[in-house]
XYZ file of C-alpha atoms in Angstrom:
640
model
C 0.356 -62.382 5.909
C 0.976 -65.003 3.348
C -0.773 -68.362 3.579
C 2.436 -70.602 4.810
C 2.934 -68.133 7.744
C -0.840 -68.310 8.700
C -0.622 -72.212 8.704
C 2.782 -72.150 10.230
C 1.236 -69.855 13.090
C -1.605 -72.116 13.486
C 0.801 -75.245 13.417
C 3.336 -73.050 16.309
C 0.439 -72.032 18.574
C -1.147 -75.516 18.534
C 2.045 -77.085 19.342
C 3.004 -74.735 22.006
C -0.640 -75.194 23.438
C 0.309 -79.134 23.411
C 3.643 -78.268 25.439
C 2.089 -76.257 27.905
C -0.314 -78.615 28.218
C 2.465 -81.255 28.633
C 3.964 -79.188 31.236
C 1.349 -78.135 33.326
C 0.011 -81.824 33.653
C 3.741 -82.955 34.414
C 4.106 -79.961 37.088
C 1.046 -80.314 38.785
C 1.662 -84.256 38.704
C 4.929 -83.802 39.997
C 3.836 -81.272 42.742
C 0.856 -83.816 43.952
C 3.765 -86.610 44.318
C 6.244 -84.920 46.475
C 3.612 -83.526 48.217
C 2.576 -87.109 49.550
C 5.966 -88.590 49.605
C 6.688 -85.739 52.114
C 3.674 -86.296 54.071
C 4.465 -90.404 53.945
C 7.528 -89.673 54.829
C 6.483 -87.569 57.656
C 4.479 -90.054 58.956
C 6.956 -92.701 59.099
C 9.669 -90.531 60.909
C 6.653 -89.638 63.454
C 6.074 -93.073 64.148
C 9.383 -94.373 64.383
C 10.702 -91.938 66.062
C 8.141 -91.737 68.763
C 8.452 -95.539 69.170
C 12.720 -95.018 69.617
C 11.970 -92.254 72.222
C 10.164 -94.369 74.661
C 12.835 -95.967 76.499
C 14.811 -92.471 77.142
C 11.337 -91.024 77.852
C 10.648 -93.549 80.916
C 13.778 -93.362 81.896
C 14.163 -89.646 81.971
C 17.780 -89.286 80.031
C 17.193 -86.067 78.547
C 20.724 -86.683 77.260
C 19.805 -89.388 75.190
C 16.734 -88.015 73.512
C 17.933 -85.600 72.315
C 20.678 -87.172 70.991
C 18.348 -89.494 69.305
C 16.163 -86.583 67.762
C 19.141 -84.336 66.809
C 20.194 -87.334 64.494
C 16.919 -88.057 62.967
C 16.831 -83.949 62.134
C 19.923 -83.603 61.017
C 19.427 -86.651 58.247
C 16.303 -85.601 56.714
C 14.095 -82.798 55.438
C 12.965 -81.027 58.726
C 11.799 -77.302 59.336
C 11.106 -78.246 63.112
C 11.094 -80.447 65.955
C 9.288 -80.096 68.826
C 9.391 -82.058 71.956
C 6.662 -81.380 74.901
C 7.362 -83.583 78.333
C 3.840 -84.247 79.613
C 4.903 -84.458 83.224
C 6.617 -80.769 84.172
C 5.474 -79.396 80.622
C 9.319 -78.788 79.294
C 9.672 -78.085 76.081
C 12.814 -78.424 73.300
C 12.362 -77.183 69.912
C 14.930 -77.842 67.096
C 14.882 -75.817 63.884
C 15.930 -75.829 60.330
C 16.457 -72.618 58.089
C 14.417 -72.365 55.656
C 17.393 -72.467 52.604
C 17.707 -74.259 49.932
C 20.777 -74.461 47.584
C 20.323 -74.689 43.551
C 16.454 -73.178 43.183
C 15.668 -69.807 42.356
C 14.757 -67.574 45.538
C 11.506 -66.569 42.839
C 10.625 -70.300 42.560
C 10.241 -70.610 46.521
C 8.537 -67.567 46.409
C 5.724 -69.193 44.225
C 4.666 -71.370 47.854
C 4.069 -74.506 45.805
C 4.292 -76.512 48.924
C 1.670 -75.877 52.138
C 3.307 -76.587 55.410
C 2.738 -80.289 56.582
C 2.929 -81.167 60.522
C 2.634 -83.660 62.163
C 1.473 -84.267 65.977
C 1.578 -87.380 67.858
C 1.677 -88.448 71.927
C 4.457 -90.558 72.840
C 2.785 -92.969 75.298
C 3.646 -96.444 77.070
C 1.075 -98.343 78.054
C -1.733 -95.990 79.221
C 0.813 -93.383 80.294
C 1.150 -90.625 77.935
C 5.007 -89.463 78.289
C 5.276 -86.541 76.157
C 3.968 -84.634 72.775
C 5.835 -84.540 69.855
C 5.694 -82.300 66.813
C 7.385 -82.340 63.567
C 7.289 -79.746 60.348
C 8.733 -81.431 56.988
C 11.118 -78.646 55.634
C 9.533 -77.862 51.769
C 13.221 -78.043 50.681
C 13.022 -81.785 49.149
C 9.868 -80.905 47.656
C 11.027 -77.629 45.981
C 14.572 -79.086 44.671
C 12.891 -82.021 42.965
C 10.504 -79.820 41.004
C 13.051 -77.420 40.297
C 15.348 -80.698 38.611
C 12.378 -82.260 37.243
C 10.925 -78.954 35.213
C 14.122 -77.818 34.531
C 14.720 -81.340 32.717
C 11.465 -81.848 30.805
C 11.527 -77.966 29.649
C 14.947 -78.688 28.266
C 13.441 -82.011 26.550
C 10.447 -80.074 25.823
C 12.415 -77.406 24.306
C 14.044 -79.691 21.402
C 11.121 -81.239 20.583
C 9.829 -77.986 19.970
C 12.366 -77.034 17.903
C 12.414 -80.472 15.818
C 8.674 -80.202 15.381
C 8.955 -76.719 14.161
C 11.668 -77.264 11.747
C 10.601 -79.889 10.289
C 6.770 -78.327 9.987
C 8.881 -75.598 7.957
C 10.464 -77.749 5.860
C 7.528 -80.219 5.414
C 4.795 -77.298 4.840
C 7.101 -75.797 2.390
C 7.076 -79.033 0.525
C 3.683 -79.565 0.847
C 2.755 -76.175 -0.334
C 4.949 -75.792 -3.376
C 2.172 -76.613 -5.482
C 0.971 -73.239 -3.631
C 3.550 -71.192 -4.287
C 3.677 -71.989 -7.643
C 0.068 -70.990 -8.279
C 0.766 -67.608 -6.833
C 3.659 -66.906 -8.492
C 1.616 -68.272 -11.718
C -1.277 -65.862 -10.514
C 1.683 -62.801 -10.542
C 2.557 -63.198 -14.104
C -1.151 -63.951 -15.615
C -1.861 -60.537 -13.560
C 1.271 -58.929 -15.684
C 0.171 -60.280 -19.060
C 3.064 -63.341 -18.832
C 1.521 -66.345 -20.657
C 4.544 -68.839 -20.038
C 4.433 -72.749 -19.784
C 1.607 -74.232 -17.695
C 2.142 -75.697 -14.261
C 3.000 -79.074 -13.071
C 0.138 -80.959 -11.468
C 1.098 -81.837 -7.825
C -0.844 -84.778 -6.381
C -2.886 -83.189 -4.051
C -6.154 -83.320 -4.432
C -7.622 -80.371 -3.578
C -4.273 -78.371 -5.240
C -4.631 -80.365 -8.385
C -8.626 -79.207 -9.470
C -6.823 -75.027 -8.826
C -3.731 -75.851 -10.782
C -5.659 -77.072 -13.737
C -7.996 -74.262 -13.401
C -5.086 -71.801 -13.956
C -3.795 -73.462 -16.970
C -6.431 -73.948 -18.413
C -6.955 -69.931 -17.435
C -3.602 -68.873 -18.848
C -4.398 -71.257 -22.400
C -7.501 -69.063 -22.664
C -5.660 -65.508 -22.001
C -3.067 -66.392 -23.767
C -5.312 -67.758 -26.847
C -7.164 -64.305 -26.613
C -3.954 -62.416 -27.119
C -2.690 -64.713 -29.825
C -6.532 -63.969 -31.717
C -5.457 -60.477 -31.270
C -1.854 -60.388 -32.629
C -3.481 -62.319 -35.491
C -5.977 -59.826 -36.015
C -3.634 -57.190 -36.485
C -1.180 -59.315 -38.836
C -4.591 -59.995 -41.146
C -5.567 -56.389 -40.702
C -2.187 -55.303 -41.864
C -1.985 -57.567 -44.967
C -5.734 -55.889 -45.764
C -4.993 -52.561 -45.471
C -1.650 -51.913 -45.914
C -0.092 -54.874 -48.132
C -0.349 -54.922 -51.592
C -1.933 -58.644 -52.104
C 0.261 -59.331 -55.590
C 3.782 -58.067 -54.581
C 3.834 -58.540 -50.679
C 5.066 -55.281 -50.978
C 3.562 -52.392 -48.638
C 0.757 -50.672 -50.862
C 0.613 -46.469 -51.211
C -1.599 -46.079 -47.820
C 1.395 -47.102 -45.678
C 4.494 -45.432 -47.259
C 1.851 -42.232 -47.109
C 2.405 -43.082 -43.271
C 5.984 -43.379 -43.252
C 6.771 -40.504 -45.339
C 4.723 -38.336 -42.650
C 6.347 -40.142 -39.767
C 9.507 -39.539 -41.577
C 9.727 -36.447 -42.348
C 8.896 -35.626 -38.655
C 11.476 -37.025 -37.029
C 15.493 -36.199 -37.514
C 16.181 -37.913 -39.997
C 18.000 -38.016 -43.556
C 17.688 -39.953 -47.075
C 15.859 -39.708 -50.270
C 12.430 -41.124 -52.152
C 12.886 -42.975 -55.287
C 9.803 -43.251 -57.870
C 9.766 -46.295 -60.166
C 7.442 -46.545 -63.086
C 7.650 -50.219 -64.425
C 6.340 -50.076 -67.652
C 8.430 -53.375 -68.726
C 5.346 -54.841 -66.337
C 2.762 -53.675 -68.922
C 4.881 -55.282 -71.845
C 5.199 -58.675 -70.138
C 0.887 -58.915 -69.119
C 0.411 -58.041 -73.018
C 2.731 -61.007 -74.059
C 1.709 -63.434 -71.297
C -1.465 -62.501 -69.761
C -1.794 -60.916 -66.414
C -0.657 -64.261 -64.442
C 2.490 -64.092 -65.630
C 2.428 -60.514 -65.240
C 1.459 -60.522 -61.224
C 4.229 -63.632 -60.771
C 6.676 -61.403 -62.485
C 5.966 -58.695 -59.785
C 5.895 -61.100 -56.921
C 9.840 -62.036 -58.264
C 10.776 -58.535 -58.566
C 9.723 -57.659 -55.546
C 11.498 -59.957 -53.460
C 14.656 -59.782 -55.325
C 14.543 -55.865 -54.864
C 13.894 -56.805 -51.014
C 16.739 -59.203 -50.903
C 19.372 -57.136 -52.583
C 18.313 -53.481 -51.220
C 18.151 -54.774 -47.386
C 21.147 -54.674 -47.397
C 22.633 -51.575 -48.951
C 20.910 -49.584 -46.713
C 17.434 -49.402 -44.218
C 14.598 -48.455 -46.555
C 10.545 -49.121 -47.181
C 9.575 -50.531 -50.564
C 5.881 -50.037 -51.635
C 3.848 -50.887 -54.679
C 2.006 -47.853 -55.205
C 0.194 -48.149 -58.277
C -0.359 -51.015 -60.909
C 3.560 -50.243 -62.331
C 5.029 -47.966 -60.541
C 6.752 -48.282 -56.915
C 7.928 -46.194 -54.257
C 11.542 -46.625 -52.142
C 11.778 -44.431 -49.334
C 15.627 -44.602 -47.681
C 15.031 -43.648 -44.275
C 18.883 -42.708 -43.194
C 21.567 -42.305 -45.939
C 23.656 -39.562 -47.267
C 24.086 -38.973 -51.030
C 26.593 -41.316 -51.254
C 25.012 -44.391 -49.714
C 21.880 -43.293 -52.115
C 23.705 -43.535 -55.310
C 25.041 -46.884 -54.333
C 21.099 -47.837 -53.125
C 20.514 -46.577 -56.820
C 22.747 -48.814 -58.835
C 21.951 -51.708 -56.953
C 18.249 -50.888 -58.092
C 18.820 -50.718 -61.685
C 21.055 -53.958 -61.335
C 18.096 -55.950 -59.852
C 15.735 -54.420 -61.948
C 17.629 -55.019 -65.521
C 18.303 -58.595 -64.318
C 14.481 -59.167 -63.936
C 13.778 -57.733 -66.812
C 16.376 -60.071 -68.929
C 14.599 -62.964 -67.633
C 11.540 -61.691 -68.644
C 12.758 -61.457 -72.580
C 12.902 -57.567 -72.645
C 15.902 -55.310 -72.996
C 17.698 -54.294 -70.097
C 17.430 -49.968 -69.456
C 14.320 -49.628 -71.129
C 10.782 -49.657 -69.982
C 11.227 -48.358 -66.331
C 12.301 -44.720 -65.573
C 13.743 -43.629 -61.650
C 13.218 -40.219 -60.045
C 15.355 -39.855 -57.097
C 14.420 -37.011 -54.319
C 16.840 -35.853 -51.426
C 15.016 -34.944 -47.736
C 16.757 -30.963 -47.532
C 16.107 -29.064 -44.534
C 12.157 -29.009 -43.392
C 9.765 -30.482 -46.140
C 6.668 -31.978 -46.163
C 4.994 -35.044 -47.650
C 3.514 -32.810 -50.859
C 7.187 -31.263 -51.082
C 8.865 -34.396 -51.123
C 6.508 -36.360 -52.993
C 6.244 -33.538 -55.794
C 10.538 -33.158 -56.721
C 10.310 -37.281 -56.661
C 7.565 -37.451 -59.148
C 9.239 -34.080 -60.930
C 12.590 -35.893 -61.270
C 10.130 -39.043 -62.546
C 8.371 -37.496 -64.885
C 12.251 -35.561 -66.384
C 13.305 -39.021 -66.584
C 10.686 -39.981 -68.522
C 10.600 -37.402 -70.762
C 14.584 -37.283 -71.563
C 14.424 -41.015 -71.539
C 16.680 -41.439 -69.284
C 16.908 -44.033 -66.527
C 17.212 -41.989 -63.737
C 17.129 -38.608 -62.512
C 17.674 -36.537 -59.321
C 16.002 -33.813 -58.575
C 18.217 -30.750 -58.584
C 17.974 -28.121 -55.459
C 19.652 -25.178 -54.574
C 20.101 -25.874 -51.004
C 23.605 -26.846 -49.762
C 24.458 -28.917 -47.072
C 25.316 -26.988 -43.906
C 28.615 -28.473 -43.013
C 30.529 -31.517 -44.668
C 30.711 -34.422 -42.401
C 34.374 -33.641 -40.197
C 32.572 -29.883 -39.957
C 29.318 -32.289 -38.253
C 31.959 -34.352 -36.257
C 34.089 -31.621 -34.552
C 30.434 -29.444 -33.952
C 29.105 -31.882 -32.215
C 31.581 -33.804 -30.908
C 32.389 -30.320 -29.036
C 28.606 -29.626 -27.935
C 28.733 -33.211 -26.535
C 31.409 -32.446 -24.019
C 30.441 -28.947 -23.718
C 26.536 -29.645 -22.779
C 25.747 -26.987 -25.280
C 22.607 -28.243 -25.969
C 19.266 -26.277 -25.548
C 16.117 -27.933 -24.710
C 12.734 -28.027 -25.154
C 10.014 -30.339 -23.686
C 6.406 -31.176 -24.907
C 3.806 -32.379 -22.902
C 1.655 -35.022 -22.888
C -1.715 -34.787 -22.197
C -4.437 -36.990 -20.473
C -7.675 -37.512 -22.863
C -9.997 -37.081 -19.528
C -8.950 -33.880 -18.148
C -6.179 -32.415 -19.903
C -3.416 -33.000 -17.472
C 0.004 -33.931 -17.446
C 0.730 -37.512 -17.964
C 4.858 -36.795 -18.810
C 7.238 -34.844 -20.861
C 8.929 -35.636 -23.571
C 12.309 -34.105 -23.721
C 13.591 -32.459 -27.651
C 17.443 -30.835 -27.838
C 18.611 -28.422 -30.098
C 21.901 -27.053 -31.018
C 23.373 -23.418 -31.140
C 26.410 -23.462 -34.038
C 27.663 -19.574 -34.185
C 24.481 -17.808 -34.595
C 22.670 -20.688 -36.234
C 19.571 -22.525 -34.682
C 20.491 -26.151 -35.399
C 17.155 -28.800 -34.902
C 17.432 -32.145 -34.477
C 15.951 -32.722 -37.355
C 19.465 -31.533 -38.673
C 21.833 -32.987 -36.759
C 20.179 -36.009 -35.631
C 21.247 -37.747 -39.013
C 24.857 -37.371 -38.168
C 24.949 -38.290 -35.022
C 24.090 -41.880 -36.055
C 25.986 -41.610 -38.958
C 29.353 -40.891 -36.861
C 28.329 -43.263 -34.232
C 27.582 -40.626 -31.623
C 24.613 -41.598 -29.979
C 25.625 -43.141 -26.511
C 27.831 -40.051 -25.950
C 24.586 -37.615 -26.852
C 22.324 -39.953 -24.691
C 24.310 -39.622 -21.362
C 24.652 -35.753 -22.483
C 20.863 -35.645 -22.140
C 20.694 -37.883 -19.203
C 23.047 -36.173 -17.263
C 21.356 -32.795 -18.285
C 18.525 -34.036 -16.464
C 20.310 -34.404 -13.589
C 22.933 -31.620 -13.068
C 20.302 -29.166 -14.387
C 17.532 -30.385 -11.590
C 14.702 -30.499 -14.551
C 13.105 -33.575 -12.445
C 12.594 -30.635 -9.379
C 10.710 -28.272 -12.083
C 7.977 -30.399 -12.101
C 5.651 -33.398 -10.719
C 5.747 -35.175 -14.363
C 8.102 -37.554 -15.416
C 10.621 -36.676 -18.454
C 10.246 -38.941 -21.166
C 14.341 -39.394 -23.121
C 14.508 -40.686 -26.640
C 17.161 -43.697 -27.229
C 19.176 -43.932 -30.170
C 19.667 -47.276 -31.806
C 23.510 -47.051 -31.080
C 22.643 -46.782 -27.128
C 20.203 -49.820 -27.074
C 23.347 -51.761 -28.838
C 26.014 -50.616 -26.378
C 26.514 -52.564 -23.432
C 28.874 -49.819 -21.970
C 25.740 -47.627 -22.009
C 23.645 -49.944 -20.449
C 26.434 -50.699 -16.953
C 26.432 -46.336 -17.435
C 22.304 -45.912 -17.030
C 22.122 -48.938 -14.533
C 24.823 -47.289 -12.374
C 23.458 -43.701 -12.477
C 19.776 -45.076 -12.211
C 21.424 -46.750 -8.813
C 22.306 -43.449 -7.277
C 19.264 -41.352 -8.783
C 16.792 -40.928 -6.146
C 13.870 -39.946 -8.566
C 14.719 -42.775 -11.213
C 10.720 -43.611 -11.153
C 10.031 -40.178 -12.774
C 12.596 -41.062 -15.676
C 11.191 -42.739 -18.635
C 13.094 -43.809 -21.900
C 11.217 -44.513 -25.581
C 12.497 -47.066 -27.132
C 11.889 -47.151 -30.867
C 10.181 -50.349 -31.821
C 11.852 -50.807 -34.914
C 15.073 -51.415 -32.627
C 13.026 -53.885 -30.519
C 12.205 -56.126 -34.225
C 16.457 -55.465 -34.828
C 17.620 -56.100 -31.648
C 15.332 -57.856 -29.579
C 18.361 -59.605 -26.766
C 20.113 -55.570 -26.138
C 16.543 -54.642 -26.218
C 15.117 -56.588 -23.519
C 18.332 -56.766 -21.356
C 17.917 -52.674 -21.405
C 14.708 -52.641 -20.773
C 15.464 -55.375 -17.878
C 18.037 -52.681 -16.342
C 15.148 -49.920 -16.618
C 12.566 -51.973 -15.052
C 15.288 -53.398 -12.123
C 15.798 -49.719 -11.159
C 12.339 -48.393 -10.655
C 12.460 -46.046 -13.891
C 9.957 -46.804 -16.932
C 9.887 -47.235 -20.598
C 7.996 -47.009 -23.306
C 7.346 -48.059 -27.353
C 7.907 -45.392 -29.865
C 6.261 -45.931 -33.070
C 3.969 -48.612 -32.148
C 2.626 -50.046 -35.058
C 4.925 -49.008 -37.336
C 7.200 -52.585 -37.769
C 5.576 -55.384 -39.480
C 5.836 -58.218 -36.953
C 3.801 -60.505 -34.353
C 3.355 -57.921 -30.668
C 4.200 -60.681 -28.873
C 7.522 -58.666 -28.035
C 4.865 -56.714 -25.607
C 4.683 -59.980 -23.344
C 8.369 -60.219 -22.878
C 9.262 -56.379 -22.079
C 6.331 -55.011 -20.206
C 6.671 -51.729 -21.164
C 4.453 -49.181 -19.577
C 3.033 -47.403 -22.390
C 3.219 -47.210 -26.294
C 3.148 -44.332 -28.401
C 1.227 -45.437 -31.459
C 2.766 -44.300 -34.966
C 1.544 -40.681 -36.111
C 0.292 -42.250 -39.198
C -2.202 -43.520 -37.762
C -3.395 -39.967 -36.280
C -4.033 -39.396 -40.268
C -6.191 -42.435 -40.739
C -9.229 -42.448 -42.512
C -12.258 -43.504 -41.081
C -13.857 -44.548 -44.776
C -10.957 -47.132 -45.099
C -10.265 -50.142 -43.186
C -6.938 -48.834 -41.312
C -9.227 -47.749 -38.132
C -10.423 -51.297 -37.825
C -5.946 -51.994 -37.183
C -5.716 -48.727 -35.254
C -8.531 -50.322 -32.793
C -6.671 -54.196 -33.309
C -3.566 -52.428 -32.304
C -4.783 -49.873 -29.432
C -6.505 -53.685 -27.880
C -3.599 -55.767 -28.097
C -1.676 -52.969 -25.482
C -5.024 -52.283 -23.250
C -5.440 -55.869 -23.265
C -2.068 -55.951 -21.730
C -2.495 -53.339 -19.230
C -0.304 -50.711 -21.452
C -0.711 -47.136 -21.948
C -1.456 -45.891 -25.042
C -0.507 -42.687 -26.018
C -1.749 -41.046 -29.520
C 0.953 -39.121 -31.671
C 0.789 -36.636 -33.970
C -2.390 -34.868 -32.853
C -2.568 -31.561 -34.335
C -6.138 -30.586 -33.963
C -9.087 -31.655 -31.960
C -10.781 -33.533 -34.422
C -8.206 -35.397 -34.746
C -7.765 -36.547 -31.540
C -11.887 -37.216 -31.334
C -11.461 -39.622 -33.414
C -9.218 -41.718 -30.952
C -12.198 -41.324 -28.138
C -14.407 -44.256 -29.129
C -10.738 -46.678 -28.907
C -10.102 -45.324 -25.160
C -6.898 -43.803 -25.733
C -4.865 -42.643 -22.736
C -2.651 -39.712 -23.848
C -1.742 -37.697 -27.028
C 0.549 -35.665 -28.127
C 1.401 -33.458 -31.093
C 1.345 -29.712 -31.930
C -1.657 -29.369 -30.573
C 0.375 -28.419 -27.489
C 3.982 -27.347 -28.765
C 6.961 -28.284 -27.110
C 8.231 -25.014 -24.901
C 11.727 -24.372 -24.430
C 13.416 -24.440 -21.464
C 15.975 -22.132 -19.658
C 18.654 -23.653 -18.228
């Protein structure tokens, strides 16, 4: 029971002890008053009436006393009458019924009223004539009780009611302060720093409300030291101090979490030997601010031809990794290269397509770090030699299908639910168990085995990921997978669904009418949570609303403050696979802890990627991991 219902009991009882109170006191008062104005009254009609009966009493008229009592009866509130005649010992009676009109038959019941009689002897002189008895009738008493309660519970009754509204309405403004401290108290419990409190004038509210802020500063400073930690760690570790420019240790990362996850595009090797010309002429000053210019104006101009990572790799040389492009879109990422890079180099007084050489590799079919990373520096190093500037590497490999062959193939498995599926599990570091599954499709073209890492690039490319998201979704459903298990299924977003506010009315409808939403979760890629933090948080806001749960993919990946993490609540993260390659000589542990604390400090899972043996994963024990994941436990298909 909250705190304004215990006062407001408190507050109801004691008032209703002060009616009763009220009205006991005013009943028994009441009773103890008509009790003696029936017995005065009594008294007076004894008297009187015995003195009026005197004369017919001497004289013997019968007749006219009982004419004289059966007026005094038949005026007031008398049960009986009874009339004793000393000399032959007659006796008259008169009587009332007991009835009385407009009180309860259970309120006479109660017997509030003992009988009062009176006796007296009717005498003249020293002659006693006769004996006379009267019984008040309990009537009077029991109607004027009955009018008088009836009125003060009535008047008792709105009071009451005033007194308890406005003890609502007053408590509620005098506990405001209250509620606002609890409500504070919620979010502080859920990691929400937000704007400190108002302090109300009450004394004893005012020392708790400045306790909290000055709480919720303190928490709030903590996670602030902690997103700065990671920001310095980053520029330590995995910025390259002259260019700004991510140094070799992170694109090593984002190759491997590249080339693991469907995607397409190409890695470009630059060697800069312009660079070496200018620190000879101008001394390594000029040298380090010519690389600082470069850099940015490669940044500026490549953002936006396409999404890529550039890294300064070595002294000269520089790596561009295109994370989703077709050849196309990499040729035109290529000119605009050599256009920045000749422009920098005119300002620096050298010749324009001399001194830097390009080697330009294409991601075909499965390939690894060493494959990719050997054609780029192979096409580098035929640059170099045939002094050219560029060169791609040549393959054998042909595309599977041309892009209309993609469109109609998966377009059709789309509305077909062709799809075959696969889920992997994610396991608890304590005992091995459970903690969800993460859902993989693949797709069946003739006799072909089509991954995602195939197809996956087209689908974004033609704009196709709602439509394959609420395939998935709706696979989950139709196909019972929730009823094969006790885990919940873990469903990767594309960027195009997080966008699309069509999807989002879609998922909040069919989470409406799902009645195991809370065993759905959805990973949300972070680098779409940098892009498009507004779709990101009003999807996640849907998710939350509905009972189901989601999650950060690639945590870590994004160079950016975490505050994000505060605003969207997600329940876990899955931290970047990179950094299940990190090496413990180096500094990038000390930002895989920074990182790991800024979610635990929230009260986030965290969930280790990439895990393909046990060592690796042993070195996540000391950081107090939750989950991992990787080939260390496959992904197992399953039969729909």
């Amino acid at each position: 029971m909250t705190l304004f219902r215990q006062i407001y009991t408190l507050l109801f009882a004691l008032f209703l002890l002060v009616v009763a109170s009220l009205g006991y006191v005013q009943f028994t008062e009441t009773q103890s008053f008509l009790t003696k104005q029936m017995e005065s009254d009594l008294n007076n009609t004894s008297n009187s009436l015995g003195i009026m009966l005197v004369p017919d009493l001497e004289a013997g008229d019968i007749v006219g006393a009982e004419t004289l009592i059966n007026v005094i009866f038949e005026g007031g509130y008398y049960q009986e009458v009874k009339l004793t005649w000393l000399v032959d010992g007659k006796q008259q009676v008169w009587q009332n019924p007991l009835t009385i009109e407009g009180v309860p038959q259970w309120f006479i019941d109660l017997d509030l009223f003992d009988t009062i009689r009176r006796e007296s002897t009717i005498t003249t002189g020293w002659i006693q004539l006769a004996r006379l008895e009267i019984t008040a009738h309990p009537g009077f008493g029991y109607h004027e009780l009955w009018r008088t309660m009836t009125n003060a519970i009535m008047v008792f009754s709105v009071l009451f009611l005033i007194a308890i509204i406005l003890a609502r309405v007053g408590l509620t403004w005098i506990l405001r302060p209250l509620h606002d401290i609890a409500e504070h108290a919620k979010e502080i419990a859920n990691r929400k720093f937000g704007p400190d409190m108002t302090v109300p004038k009450t004394r004893e509210l005012k020392s708790v409300v400045q306790a909290f802020n000055s709480m919720s500063a303190q928490l709030k400073q903590i996670f602030s030291s902690l997103d700065e930690e990671v920001g310095e760690l980053r520029k330590k570790n995995l910025v390259d101090q002259v260019s700004t420019l991510p140094n070799r240790q992170y694109m090593m990362g984002r190759l491997s979490g590249w080339l693991s996850e469907p995607k397409n595009g190409a890695l470009i090797m630059a060697k800069m030997d312009w660079l070496e010309e200018v620190h000879s002429k101008y001394g390594y000053q000029v040298r380090d601010e010519t690389i600082k210019l470069l850099s940015q104006k490669m940044k500026q101009h490549l953002d936006g031809v396409s999404t890529s990572v550039i890294a300064r790799i070595a002294a000269y040389e520089f790596a561009f990794l295109i994370t989703s492009s077709e050849h196309e879109q990499t040729s035109k990422y290529l000119q605009t290269l050599i256009r920045t890079i000749n422009q920098e180099i005119s300002k620096a007084g050298c010749k324009p397509n001399e001194g830097f050489a390009l080697g330009i590799a294409e991601r075909k079919g499965q390939m690894t770090v060493s494959d990719i990373l050997a054609q780029a520096d192979n096409a580098l190093q035929k640059s170099l030699q045939e002094n050219k500037v560029f060169h791609w590497f040549e393959t054998s490999e042909k595309q599977l299908f041309t892009r209309e062959q993609w469109r109609e193939h998966l377009s059709s498995a789309i509305s077909a639910g062709k799809f075959k599926f696969k889920w992997q599990p994610i396991l608890l570091n304590d005992n091995d168990a459970v903690l969800q599954r993460e859902l993989y499709c693949q797709l069946e073209i003739g006799e072909k085995k089509i991954f995602a890492g195939q197809f996956m690039p087209y689908i974004e490319l033609l704009s196709l990921g709602s439509l394959l998201d609420k395939c998935l979704i709706d696979t989950i459903s139709t196909r019972a997978l929730l009823d094969r298990n006790f885990e919940p299924i873990a469903i990767n977003l594309t960027f195009e669904s997080i966008n699309d506010t069509e999807f989002h009315q879609w998922l909040n409808k069919l989470l409406r009418s799902s009645a195991l939403r809370e065993r759905i979760c959805f990973d949300i890629p972070e680098a779409a949570v940098y892009s498009s933090p507004e779709a990101c948080e009003a999807l996640c806001t849907i998710i939350r609303d509905n009972g189901a749960h989601f999650g950060i993919d690639h945590f870590g990946r994004q160079f950016g403050s975490m505050s994000y993490l505060q605003n969207l609540r997600p329940s876990y993260v899955k931290l970047d696979q990179s950094f299940a390659y990190y090496d413990e000589s180096e500094h990038s542990s000390e930002l895989c802890r920074a990182l790991i604390n800024v979610a635990k400090g929230l009260d986030i899972e965290v969930i280790v990627t990439g895990i393909e043996e046990r060592a690796q994963l042993e070195r996540f024990v000391p950081l107090k991991t939750n989950a991992y994941m990787g080939y260390v436990s496959p992904p197992v298909d399953i039969e729909l």
